[in-house]
XYZ file of C-alpha atoms in Angstrom:
761
model
C -83.703 109.646 -28.284
C -84.917 107.234 -30.979
C -87.976 108.126 -33.078
C -90.085 105.182 -31.903
C -90.650 104.415 -28.260
C -88.076 102.402 -26.321
C -88.641 98.663 -26.072
C -88.844 96.354 -23.088
C -86.444 93.513 -23.896
C -86.038 90.126 -22.204
C -82.875 88.148 -22.898
C -82.863 84.443 -22.057
C -79.313 83.235 -21.469
C -76.293 85.041 -20.038
C -73.623 83.771 -22.391
C -71.527 86.138 -24.511
C -74.130 86.446 -27.268
C -77.013 87.216 -24.935
C -74.982 89.641 -22.823
C -73.613 91.508 -25.813
C -77.085 91.799 -27.357
C -78.313 93.145 -24.012
C -75.527 95.721 -23.874
C -76.067 96.914 -27.436
C -79.832 97.215 -27.011
C -79.465 98.993 -23.674
C -77.026 101.387 -25.312
C -79.834 102.301 -27.733
C -82.028 103.293 -24.785
C -84.119 100.157 -24.388
C -84.955 98.562 -21.029
C -83.244 95.175 -20.900
C -83.390 92.267 -18.445
C -81.268 89.113 -18.655
C -82.103 85.751 -17.119
C -79.189 83.354 -16.499
C -79.713 80.124 -14.588
C -76.029 79.904 -13.595
C -73.865 82.011 -11.330
C -71.873 84.959 -12.754
C -68.637 82.990 -12.608
C -70.089 79.831 -14.169
C -68.916 78.969 -17.648
C -68.072 76.016 -19.792
C -64.935 75.779 -21.869
C -61.911 78.011 -21.528
C -60.761 80.240 -24.380
C -62.683 82.172 -27.018
C -61.310 83.030 -30.473
C -62.597 86.105 -32.313
C -61.734 87.153 -35.850
C -60.573 90.579 -36.977
C -63.892 90.933 -38.812
C -65.856 90.370 -35.597
C -63.609 92.739 -33.656
C -64.134 95.377 -36.319
C -67.887 95.119 -35.823
C -67.466 95.431 -32.053
C -65.256 98.482 -32.477
C -67.841 100.210 -34.655
C -70.714 99.331 -32.318
C -69.187 99.856 -28.872
C -65.692 101.227 -28.328
C -65.895 100.561 -24.589
C -66.204 96.793 -25.026
C -63.668 96.861 -27.845
C -61.079 98.622 -25.683
C -61.660 96.228 -22.780
C -61.237 93.207 -25.063
C -58.136 94.668 -26.683
C -56.419 94.847 -23.320
C -56.985 91.123 -22.745
C -56.286 89.474 -26.082
C -53.376 87.233 -26.856
C -52.539 87.250 -30.553
C -50.593 84.910 -32.798
C -50.168 84.200 -36.503
C -48.951 80.617 -36.816
C -50.645 77.259 -37.196
C -48.547 74.250 -36.227
C -49.406 70.856 -37.692
C -47.692 67.817 -36.217
C -47.801 64.770 -38.477
C -46.030 61.601 -37.362
C -43.578 63.543 -35.276
C -42.843 66.162 -37.915
C -43.717 69.763 -37.099
C -44.821 71.992 -39.975
C -45.649 75.640 -39.429
C -47.743 77.918 -41.616
C -47.804 81.610 -40.786
C -49.790 84.713 -41.582
C -53.159 83.550 -40.259
C -53.897 85.990 -37.444
C -55.836 84.949 -34.338
C -57.001 86.735 -31.205
C -58.250 84.959 -28.083
C -59.084 85.551 -24.460
C -60.497 83.575 -21.581
C -64.213 82.928 -21.716
C -64.603 83.846 -18.052
C -62.817 87.162 -18.573
C -65.031 87.870 -21.600
C -68.120 87.332 -19.444
C -66.736 89.669 -16.771
C -66.203 92.415 -19.350
C -69.741 92.005 -20.638
C -71.190 91.878 -17.109
C -69.479 95.167 -16.335
C -70.677 96.759 -19.548
C -74.264 95.609 -19.021
C -74.293 96.861 -15.438
C -72.931 100.201 -16.541
C -75.730 100.530 -19.101
C -78.476 99.671 -16.623
C -79.188 96.122 -17.763
C -80.817 94.071 -15.026
C -78.900 90.789 -14.685
C -80.783 87.950 -12.982
C -78.264 85.214 -12.101
C -79.184 81.803 -10.700
C -82.670 82.446 -12.058
C -84.290 80.252 -14.734
C -86.179 82.365 -17.247
C -89.964 82.182 -17.492
C -91.301 80.360 -20.541
C -90.830 82.220 -23.811
C -94.598 82.528 -24.264
C -94.886 84.201 -20.864
C -92.075 86.632 -21.614
C -93.486 87.365 -25.077
C -96.719 88.542 -23.497
C -94.948 90.959 -21.159
C -92.034 92.231 -23.243
C -91.785 93.856 -26.654
C -88.822 91.680 -27.667
C -87.596 88.316 -26.362
C -84.045 87.319 -27.320
C -83.491 83.578 -26.867
C -79.754 83.093 -26.424
C -80.184 79.912 -24.411
C -77.677 77.764 -26.244
C -77.541 74.555 -28.213
C -80.094 72.912 -25.904
C -82.426 75.924 -26.179
C -85.693 75.443 -24.308
C -87.127 78.360 -26.303
C -86.362 76.620 -29.580
C -87.786 73.370 -28.299
C -91.022 74.906 -27.052
C -91.446 76.792 -30.316
C -90.334 73.970 -32.596
C -93.520 74.157 -34.638
C -92.569 77.704 -35.651
C -88.758 77.514 -35.773
C -88.650 74.030 -37.350
C -85.219 73.007 -36.095
C -83.039 70.212 -37.402
C -80.323 68.835 -35.135
C -77.711 66.564 -36.686
C -75.096 64.732 -34.645
C -71.506 64.229 -35.759
C -69.550 60.990 -35.795
C -66.821 62.090 -33.398
C -66.592 62.588 -29.644
C -64.653 65.490 -28.175
C -63.837 67.017 -24.790
C -62.850 70.575 -23.786
C -59.822 70.697 -21.503
C -57.148 73.231 -20.577
C -53.394 73.400 -20.017
C -51.649 75.817 -17.668
C -49.235 77.175 -20.251
C -49.560 79.023 -23.539
C -48.945 77.238 -26.819
C -46.888 79.217 -29.305
C -49.457 78.744 -32.088
C -52.732 77.129 -33.023
C -51.670 73.485 -32.852
C -53.122 70.430 -34.566
C -51.540 67.131 -33.626
C -52.371 63.562 -34.600
C -51.901 60.528 -32.372
C -52.070 57.138 -34.069
C -52.915 54.783 -31.219
C -53.671 51.089 -31.032
C -57.348 52.041 -30.923
C -57.257 54.444 -33.872
C -56.501 58.041 -34.744
C -57.015 60.818 -32.192
C -56.508 64.525 -32.726
C -55.629 67.503 -30.600
C -56.765 71.069 -31.289
C -55.056 73.595 -29.010
C -54.589 77.361 -28.816
C -53.501 79.931 -26.211
C -56.037 82.251 -24.650
C -53.840 84.007 -22.086
C -50.165 84.348 -21.281
C -50.265 81.185 -19.177
C -53.213 79.088 -20.389
C -54.433 77.212 -23.464
C -57.602 75.525 -24.588
C -57.055 71.882 -25.529
C -59.728 69.918 -27.383
C -59.233 66.197 -27.892
C -61.386 64.597 -30.560
C -61.725 61.135 -32.062
C -64.173 59.017 -34.023
C -66.931 57.459 -31.952
C -65.581 53.957 -32.655
C -62.091 54.959 -31.508
C -63.524 56.618 -28.383
C -65.320 53.450 -27.388
C -62.416 51.159 -28.286
C -60.108 53.250 -26.104
C -62.537 53.003 -23.188
C -63.130 56.721 -22.857
C -66.854 56.017 -22.570
C -66.068 54.594 -19.119
C -63.832 57.462 -17.923
C -64.815 60.356 -15.698
C -63.516 63.889 -16.200
C -60.315 63.446 -14.199
C -59.374 60.137 -15.806
C -60.155 61.473 -19.294
C -57.908 64.505 -18.695
C -55.084 62.323 -17.381
C -55.264 59.879 -20.280
C -55.407 62.645 -22.888
C -52.401 64.330 -21.270
C -50.465 61.082 -21.550
C -51.455 60.481 -25.196
C -50.379 64.000 -26.180
C -47.560 64.245 -23.663
C -45.005 65.575 -26.117
C -47.264 68.414 -27.258
C -48.036 69.272 -23.632
C -44.368 69.087 -22.603
C -45.344 66.581 -19.934
C -47.759 68.961 -18.240
C -51.229 67.955 -17.055
C -54.642 68.818 -18.432
C -57.638 69.803 -16.363
C -61.332 70.156 -17.024
C -64.163 72.484 -16.135
C -67.231 70.288 -15.856
C -65.814 68.742 -19.018
C -67.553 65.782 -20.603
C -67.195 63.859 -23.825
C -69.882 64.894 -26.264
C -70.782 64.762 -29.929
C -71.081 67.972 -31.885
C -74.622 68.861 -32.876
C -75.264 70.987 -35.917
C -78.343 73.121 -35.350
C -80.277 74.555 -38.297
C -83.625 76.348 -38.038
C -85.967 77.118 -40.913
C -86.988 80.289 -39.074
C -85.164 82.283 -36.433
C -88.113 84.284 -35.125
C -91.795 84.023 -34.308
C -93.770 87.171 -33.557
C -91.545 89.009 -31.029
C -89.319 86.051 -30.065
C -85.972 85.609 -31.819
C -83.217 83.001 -31.613
C -79.588 84.087 -31.317
C -76.275 82.215 -31.299
C -76.267 78.469 -30.685
C -80.030 78.500 -30.209
C -80.362 79.495 -33.878
C -77.343 77.765 -35.427
C -74.108 76.007 -34.619
C -70.855 75.572 -36.530
C -68.211 72.981 -35.708
C -65.508 74.280 -33.388
C -62.744 73.343 -35.842
C -63.390 76.446 -37.967
C -63.788 78.951 -35.159
C -65.784 79.990 -32.164
C -69.521 79.753 -31.604
C -69.020 82.885 -29.541
C -67.892 84.668 -32.693
C -71.156 83.807 -34.458
C -73.237 84.791 -31.433
C -71.502 88.166 -31.113
C -72.038 88.820 -34.820
C -75.704 87.901 -34.365
C -75.947 90.427 -31.544
C -74.441 93.139 -33.720
C -76.892 92.404 -36.550
C -79.894 92.204 -34.225
C -79.075 95.524 -32.599
C -78.666 97.145 -35.997
C -82.016 95.768 -37.196
C -83.803 96.957 -34.046
C -82.241 100.408 -34.409
C -83.513 100.544 -37.977
C -87.054 99.631 -36.919
C -87.044 102.248 -34.151
C -85.755 104.901 -36.528
C -88.456 104.041 -39.066
C -91.297 104.292 -36.529
C -93.254 107.480 -35.999
C -92.179 109.464 -32.899
C -93.488 107.774 -29.787
C -95.095 104.869 -31.691
C -94.267 101.199 -31.324
C -91.482 99.946 -33.628
C -92.304 97.038 -35.947
C -90.502 94.282 -34.035
C -91.382 91.375 -36.376
C -90.047 93.407 -39.309
C -86.839 94.079 -37.367
C -86.425 90.375 -36.647
C -86.995 89.531 -40.306
C -84.342 92.087 -41.268
C -81.941 90.583 -38.725
C -82.417 87.110 -40.152
C -82.105 88.318 -43.743
C -78.843 90.042 -42.881
C -77.324 87.128 -40.977
C -78.616 83.989 -42.673
C -76.337 84.095 -45.769
C -73.206 84.535 -43.652
C -74.299 81.851 -41.199
C -75.166 79.432 -44.016
C -71.735 79.984 -45.534
C -70.096 79.383 -42.166
C -72.132 76.231 -41.598
C -71.159 74.862 -45.020
C -67.506 75.482 -44.228
C -67.951 73.982 -40.768
C -69.638 70.891 -42.184
C -66.719 70.370 -44.583
C -64.242 70.804 -41.740
C -66.138 68.458 -39.437
C -66.319 65.772 -42.151
C -62.597 66.171 -42.742
C -61.811 65.373 -39.129
C -64.321 62.528 -39.136
C -62.430 61.062 -42.107
C -59.010 61.885 -40.635
C -57.827 58.270 -40.614
C -57.970 58.317 -44.406
C -55.446 61.161 -44.634
C -52.715 60.186 -42.200
C -50.741 58.322 -44.873
C -50.387 61.468 -46.963
C -46.928 63.072 -47.102
C -46.479 65.485 -44.216
C -46.654 68.760 -46.136
C -49.600 67.624 -48.236
C -51.359 66.521 -45.056
C -50.766 69.938 -43.513
C -52.005 71.738 -46.638
C -55.048 69.467 -46.726
C -55.819 70.294 -43.106
C -55.396 74.034 -43.616
C -57.712 74.085 -46.647
C -60.227 71.524 -45.352
C -63.145 73.976 -44.992
C -62.504 75.596 -48.420
C -62.297 79.009 -46.724
C -58.528 78.968 -46.947
C -57.455 78.236 -50.516
C -54.189 77.783 -52.365
C -54.040 81.396 -53.508
C -55.037 82.689 -50.096
C -52.484 80.500 -48.333
C -49.751 81.613 -50.710
C -50.458 85.214 -49.699
C -50.254 84.250 -46.032
C -47.175 82.039 -46.250
C -45.543 81.811 -49.659
C -42.590 79.717 -48.470
C -44.811 76.973 -47.053
C -47.070 76.942 -50.113
C -44.147 76.786 -52.549
C -42.812 73.771 -50.657
C -46.173 72.014 -51.046
C -46.142 72.814 -54.770
C -42.660 71.319 -55.157
C -43.759 68.153 -53.389
C -46.748 67.954 -55.715
C -44.493 68.061 -58.775
C -44.996 71.549 -60.163
C -42.154 71.930 -62.688
C -41.150 75.365 -61.387
C -42.444 78.287 -59.330
C -44.125 79.782 -62.388
C -46.311 76.715 -62.957
C -49.537 76.489 -60.929
C -50.616 72.985 -59.837
C -53.429 72.862 -62.395
C -50.863 73.141 -65.201
C -48.823 70.153 -64.052
C -49.087 67.214 -66.513
C -50.670 63.856 -65.603
C -49.977 60.523 -67.285
C -52.683 57.870 -67.683
C -51.356 54.806 -69.525
C -49.962 56.059 -72.819
C -51.753 59.404 -72.620
C -50.150 62.429 -71.006
C -52.618 65.181 -70.225
C -50.878 68.531 -70.419
C -52.917 69.954 -67.543
C -55.432 68.863 -64.924
C -58.573 70.485 -66.382
C -61.342 68.378 -67.897
C -64.299 69.790 -69.769
C -67.108 67.762 -68.200
C -69.362 65.552 -70.277
C -72.440 67.723 -70.808
C -75.482 66.591 -72.782
C -76.123 69.077 -75.564
C -79.219 67.482 -77.155
C -77.988 68.845 -80.464
C -78.146 65.834 -82.802
C -80.325 66.739 -85.748
C -83.180 64.706 -87.261
C -83.176 62.291 -84.338
C -80.612 59.969 -85.899
C -77.901 60.428 -83.246
C -75.356 61.968 -85.614
C -73.255 64.854 -84.294
C -73.229 67.824 -86.632
C -71.681 71.238 -86.997
C -72.900 72.241 -83.550
C -70.829 69.512 -81.931
C -67.820 70.388 -84.070
C -67.992 74.008 -82.957
C -68.919 73.219 -79.348
C -66.188 70.657 -78.702
C -63.706 72.382 -80.982
C -64.098 75.667 -79.133
C -63.458 74.017 -75.767
C -60.437 72.217 -77.193
C -59.048 75.515 -78.447
C -59.783 76.912 -74.974
C -56.886 75.101 -73.352
C -58.332 72.222 -71.296
C -56.171 69.136 -70.998
C -59.080 66.791 -71.719
C -62.345 67.587 -73.484
C -65.127 65.059 -72.994
C -68.077 64.441 -75.261
C -71.567 64.226 -73.884
C -72.873 60.741 -73.122
C -72.694 59.032 -76.500
C -75.338 56.331 -76.695
C -74.574 52.786 -77.794
C -77.953 52.073 -79.397
C -81.071 53.917 -80.586
C -82.943 52.624 -77.540
C -80.111 53.821 -75.316
C -80.677 57.502 -76.096
C -82.009 59.876 -73.474
C -83.736 62.129 -76.020
C -84.059 62.302 -79.803
C -81.335 64.956 -79.676
C -78.709 62.675 -78.112
C -75.738 61.457 -80.103
C -74.710 57.868 -80.686
C -71.943 55.624 -81.957
C -73.953 52.759 -83.393
C -73.784 53.608 -87.128
C -71.028 54.216 -89.657
C -72.424 57.698 -90.316
C -72.139 58.638 -86.673
C -68.580 57.319 -86.571
C -67.645 59.419 -89.610
C -69.047 62.532 -87.950
C -67.126 61.872 -84.721
C -63.943 61.274 -86.758
C -64.354 64.716 -88.294
C -64.544 66.265 -84.821
C -61.568 64.284 -83.474
C -59.490 65.260 -86.502
C -60.300 68.927 -85.941
C -59.314 68.779 -82.278
C -56.035 66.985 -82.933
C -55.132 69.218 -85.890
C -56.223 72.635 -84.645
C -55.701 72.146 -80.902
C -52.666 69.871 -80.747
C -51.992 68.605 -77.261
C -55.646 68.560 -76.293
C -56.995 65.083 -75.551
C -60.525 64.191 -76.655
C -62.494 61.687 -74.611
C -65.717 59.868 -75.371
C -68.244 58.882 -72.735
C -70.274 55.809 -73.641
C -73.574 55.083 -71.979
C -77.133 53.796 -72.165
C -80.071 55.764 -70.775
C -81.912 52.815 -69.239
C -85.113 53.867 -67.496
C -84.346 57.581 -68.033
C -84.697 57.420 -71.819
C -87.324 58.458 -74.359
C -87.720 61.956 -72.881
C -88.015 65.478 -74.214
C -85.057 67.782 -74.730
C -83.954 69.301 -71.429
C -85.355 72.777 -72.113
C -88.682 71.293 -73.261
C -89.208 69.476 -69.955
C -86.363 67.678 -68.219
C -87.158 63.974 -67.685
C -90.651 64.426 -69.150
C -91.634 61.602 -71.533
C -91.956 62.370 -75.237
C -95.501 63.226 -76.270
C -95.153 60.791 -79.179
C -92.581 58.603 -80.888
C -91.493 56.923 -77.667
C -89.288 53.863 -77.627
C -89.471 51.051 -75.059
C -87.313 51.392 -71.955
C -85.182 48.746 -70.282
C -83.566 48.716 -66.844
C -82.275 46.480 -64.095
C -85.771 46.330 -62.594
C -89.291 47.389 -63.527
C -89.130 50.681 -61.642
C -90.059 53.974 -63.377
C -87.813 56.965 -62.741
C -90.774 59.204 -61.863
C -93.669 57.029 -60.707
C -96.877 58.047 -62.407
C -94.994 60.127 -64.989
C -92.215 58.057 -66.539
C -92.816 54.871 -68.515
C -92.260 51.589 -66.702
C -89.107 49.914 -68.063
C -88.815 46.245 -68.887
C -86.398 44.282 -66.694
C -83.489 43.027 -68.769
C -83.223 39.332 -69.535
C -80.003 37.345 -69.941
C -80.281 37.738 -73.715
C -80.776 41.492 -73.337
C -77.677 41.764 -71.168
C -75.567 39.969 -73.764
C -76.901 42.224 -76.512
C -76.169 45.404 -74.588
C -72.635 44.224 -73.793
C -72.121 43.775 -77.506
C -73.518 47.269 -78.188
C -70.989 48.814 -75.802
C -68.104 46.844 -77.286
C -69.078 47.752 -80.854
C -69.316 51.440 -79.918
C -65.886 51.245 -78.277
C -64.372 49.814 -81.473
C -65.860 52.681 -83.458
C -64.608 55.174 -80.852
C -61.075 53.852 -81.176
C -61.256 54.115 -84.956
C -62.554 57.706 -84.641
C -59.357 58.643 -82.818
C -60.652 59.326 -79.314
C -57.812 59.423 -76.781
C -59.752 58.250 -73.712
C -62.971 56.343 -73.111
C -65.244 56.784 -70.111
C -67.930 54.286 -69.162
C -70.994 56.051 -67.777
C -72.111 54.232 -64.626
C -73.681 57.245 -62.910
C -76.782 59.417 -62.757
C -79.345 56.638 -62.830
C -78.690 55.551 -66.396
C -78.624 51.873 -67.246
C -75.363 50.755 -65.633
C -75.906 53.046 -62.647
C -79.322 51.461 -62.238
C -77.655 48.125 -61.599
C -75.326 49.575 -58.953
C -77.843 51.277 -56.680
C -79.972 49.219 -54.279
C -82.768 51.737 -54.836
C -83.054 50.874 -58.515
C -81.904 47.245 -58.617
C -84.453 44.877 -57.057
C -83.371 41.804 -59.016
C -83.262 38.412 -57.367
C -80.894 36.737 -59.847
C -77.086 36.859 -60.005
C -77.272 40.563 -60.977
C -79.148 41.750 -57.894
C -78.961 41.688 -54.126
C -75.554 42.308 -52.511
C -73.171 44.829 -54.032
C -71.008 42.062 -55.467
C -73.967 40.987 -57.596
C -75.079 44.517 -58.459
C -71.579 45.164 -59.789
C -71.621 42.101 -62.018
C -73.201 43.555 -65.160
C -71.390 46.932 -65.108
C -68.102 45.038 -64.716
C -69.011 42.688 -67.565
C -69.609 45.711 -69.777
C -66.369 47.313 -68.617
C -64.430 44.131 -69.413
C -66.038 43.887 -72.849
C -65.079 47.465 -73.646
C -61.576 47.214 -72.187
C -60.945 44.105 -74.295
C -61.468 46.028 -77.553
C -60.224 49.461 -76.478
C -56.523 49.980 -77.363
C -54.264 48.897 -74.504
C -52.287 52.153 -74.447
C -55.386 54.357 -74.173
C -56.894 54.946 -70.730
C -60.397 54.125 -69.558
C -62.239 55.933 -66.793
C -65.557 55.196 -65.117
C -68.063 57.769 -63.901
C -70.013 56.737 -60.809
C -72.622 58.293 -58.536
C -70.941 58.007 -55.147
C -74.187 58.705 -53.302
C -77.838 58.658 -54.293
C -78.669 61.488 -51.868
C -81.548 59.318 -50.661
C -82.068 56.959 -47.700
C -81.165 53.357 -48.381
C -79.081 54.225 -51.438
C -75.407 53.857 -52.235
C -73.346 54.346 -49.075
C -69.927 55.925 -48.717
C -68.366 52.493 -48.316
C -70.323 51.197 -51.321
C -68.802 53.989 -53.407
C -65.290 53.003 -52.341
C -66.033 49.335 -53.061
C -67.491 50.166 -56.491
C -64.422 52.221 -57.374
C -62.132 49.452 -56.105
C -63.899 46.885 -58.274
C -63.494 48.945 -61.440
C -59.872 49.697 -60.562
C -59.214 45.984 -60.148
C -60.619 45.432 -63.648
C -58.306 48.031 -65.168
C -59.938 51.445 -64.781
C -57.271 54.137 -64.907
C -59.279 56.748 -63.009
C -62.665 57.149 -61.369
C -64.821 60.137 -62.307
C -66.713 60.767 -59.075
C -70.113 62.368 -59.431
C -73.236 61.967 -57.287
C -76.978 61.624 -57.467
C -79.564 61.821 -60.252
C -80.296 58.150 -59.565
C -83.755 58.630 -58.038
C -86.160 61.494 -58.588
C -86.760 62.137 -54.874
C -83.122 62.838 -54.045
C -82.086 65.581 -51.623
C -78.591 66.786 -52.581
C -76.488 68.989 -50.314
C -75.591 71.575 -52.933
C -72.728 73.982 -52.398
C -69.297 74.889 -53.614
C -67.325 71.753 -54.594
C -70.068 69.759 -52.884
C -69.229 66.451 -54.569
C -65.500 66.653 -53.948
C -65.520 64.842 -50.558
C -66.641 61.678 -52.322
C -63.753 61.837 -54.790
C -61.439 62.646 -51.904
C -62.555 59.578 -49.934
C -62.065 57.223 -52.895
C -58.651 58.626 -53.792
C -57.269 58.405 -50.286
C -58.795 55.001 -49.585
C -57.598 53.342 -52.800
C -54.767 55.446 -54.199
C -56.418 55.437 -57.635
C -56.540 58.710 -59.599
C -59.903 60.464 -59.389
C -61.693 63.186 -61.313
C -63.552 65.598 -59.043
C -66.654 67.283 -60.393
C -69.507 69.403 -59.100
C -69.632 73.179 -58.620
C -65.879 73.604 -59.094
C -65.839 77.030 -60.655
C -62.549 78.765 -59.877
C -58.960 77.994 -60.755
C -58.100 78.649 -57.115
C -60.383 75.807 -56.048
C -58.782 73.544 -58.639
C -55.281 74.275 -57.356
C -56.440 73.754 -53.778
C -58.057 70.384 -54.486
C -55.028 69.105 -56.368
C -52.448 70.169 -53.783
C -54.528 68.753 -50.919
C -54.589 65.350 -52.601
C -58.365 65.345 -52.980
C -58.329 64.968 -56.746
C -55.984 64.349 -59.673
C -58.150 66.013 -62.306
C -60.974 68.533 -61.991
C -63.950 68.447 -64.344
C -65.345 71.919 -64.941
C -68.659 72.081 -66.784
C -70.854 75.169 -66.607
C -67.921 77.620 -66.426
C -66.843 76.242 -69.812
C -70.308 76.994 -71.173
C -69.986 80.554 -69.913
C -66.424 80.857 -71.210
C -65.075 78.302 -73.727
C -61.578 79.632 -73.002
C -61.899 79.247 -69.240
C -58.633 77.319 -68.956
C -56.609 79.799 -71.013
C -58.072 82.664 -69.025
C -57.173 80.856 -65.785
C -53.605 80.684 -67.075
C -53.624 84.390 -67.916
C -55.045 85.277 -64.496
C -52.115 83.411 -62.911
C -49.535 84.874 -65.310
C -48.758 81.407 -66.638
C -47.458 81.179 -70.204
C -46.001 77.682 -70.300
C -46.588 74.591 -72.450
C -49.565 73.322 -70.434
C -51.829 76.108 -71.711
C -50.672 77.306 -75.134
C -52.766 79.909 -76.908
C -53.605 78.875 -80.486
C -51.520 80.936 -82.877
C -54.484 82.902 -84.298
C -55.575 83.818 -80.742
C -52.248 84.912 -79.270
C -53.007 88.589 -79.753
C -55.852 88.160 -77.279
C -53.852 86.364 -74.614
C -53.856 89.402 -72.351
C -57.028 90.662 -70.685
C -58.211 93.829 -72.481
C -58.201 97.038 -70.434
C -61.585 98.206 -69.209
C -63.040 101.683 -68.770
C -60.627 104.550 -68.405
C -57.969 102.167 -67.143
């Protein structure tokens, strides 16, 4: 018997998550009742996929349920991807599935055997009513949770709809593998997701963009007609067999996020608390894992209570949420990436077949290049050969890339990072910059970028920012370029030219980022008279025609000096809310002349500057442009705007687009996460075919290899990891046992090219 007294538990919702929570809590000795508005045999959908991790948790918690499930599962290892009639198979993945109805039967039997009272065809009383009569109320009432809705003030839910429509159907035969197939129809691209869940049945999900769905007339079809039309579209995959539904309807996926999962003694579980797009796995899997964590938290609270006393239910619910939220958040990030990938599917169909398949398999970032190579080395090696890896010993990141007359020996870029290290406020780089950039050049990266180098004194962000507007500054940069080319031969050195615009005349970052200087300020200029931080930042002066001409000349003069210094590549900074970026965004450009209004006009001045720089920059040296592909704020730069901006610079001669995001307005709301800016680079690359540099929380060499092979980027800019480890690239080579020409250790460092042993090892 537990230390604390047994609880009276009410479970709202008789789906797998609610039933399994009921069984686990009853097994602990609690009195449990379940309310389910449907009949025992009612269910939506067909098959359920569970991971080995989830099954392991079930085995540890309840061997009876585990044994019953094990007798029902169908298992398979392969994923089939069909691209324009070509079938590609990747193995080693490992799936287990069973019918949803059979899963419910197993859980019904287990609950009944443990004394759970199951109330079918009975709507549950309101959560507030149950909360007054029961010690614990588990709301497992699904994506349309009435409990969540009635308690919205406490749970604070956010529901976000996707851009695709999908329908759950079934086929009366078992696919050999998890199958993804693309149909390019006259109305647009449609996709099939299918997997077996018994020896003679498969789940089949058909999905397409909302616009395609409407163009194809599916919005006018009932269940039977939808099933028949989908069976015809994917007739080859189905071997001419029909599809059937189960109260199936076209719907959009809704991502559910709640700020809180519990209030007093009421807790959300499964889809009521969170959802994750079906393309990365089963909502049932998440709900079952929730049930396991909730039962464990309740057991802990009961054990901690004094004998016979009431357990601390709110504390148990807080522990449950603390245990589950990180894993759920990770799953939702992966699911969001996967959902976006399928929403953007039309942009990938022109990829070569194997690259397309690799892209699909790694879309959520949970499966990576290194992970996929462990699962199926033959498939991964074939993708590497298609990519152009010189041999099996050369990872993708160490494959050269040519831009005009410059060949980069590998695909790693040290990001431009403001160092605020110019001494005496005169913009001249000193010994710090020599050591900082020199160390990263010795560290193996293919391209090392300077910080934003300002084209005029007024164009500086802070007094510590460097410039290229004096002969003394040029001499100092020449010293650095000479060191890189002499001591780190093969490393390219790039300069990023920019003007701070309305974000200038501020303190050093560590003294107060974006805070104005307490004294010694200089006047600010921008596209429009809009301060970066209203009430804090100075109001800039809107540039006149004469100002624009002068600034164009400043950029061109700096580019001439940069060429003379020996820089190998020049990047024009049109991102992060600085001057040129301020012209591009509708949030910061309110002009009414030829430089404001529609995007064509907002592009005018940045393109004029680009043309002025390109005209004086040596023809054989490449130029790139950094852009903010989204402002992370309503009304800002759209996804299509970003593509159009990149296309305009490409048409004017840009050799690559460095795709960053944000920092344009102070009230932005970025969606941070691993490689979070990469989808914007991906979209531009696959829409335009121009090389792109991906940047933003790319921190592992495995991610770099994955992004390159999937065709989402041509170069990867890695910033903070190079601050942590100047030799990040060389260490990435050592970790992958690569010793080729794309990552040579400097002669004085060769003795350290192997990781030192640690501890007793």
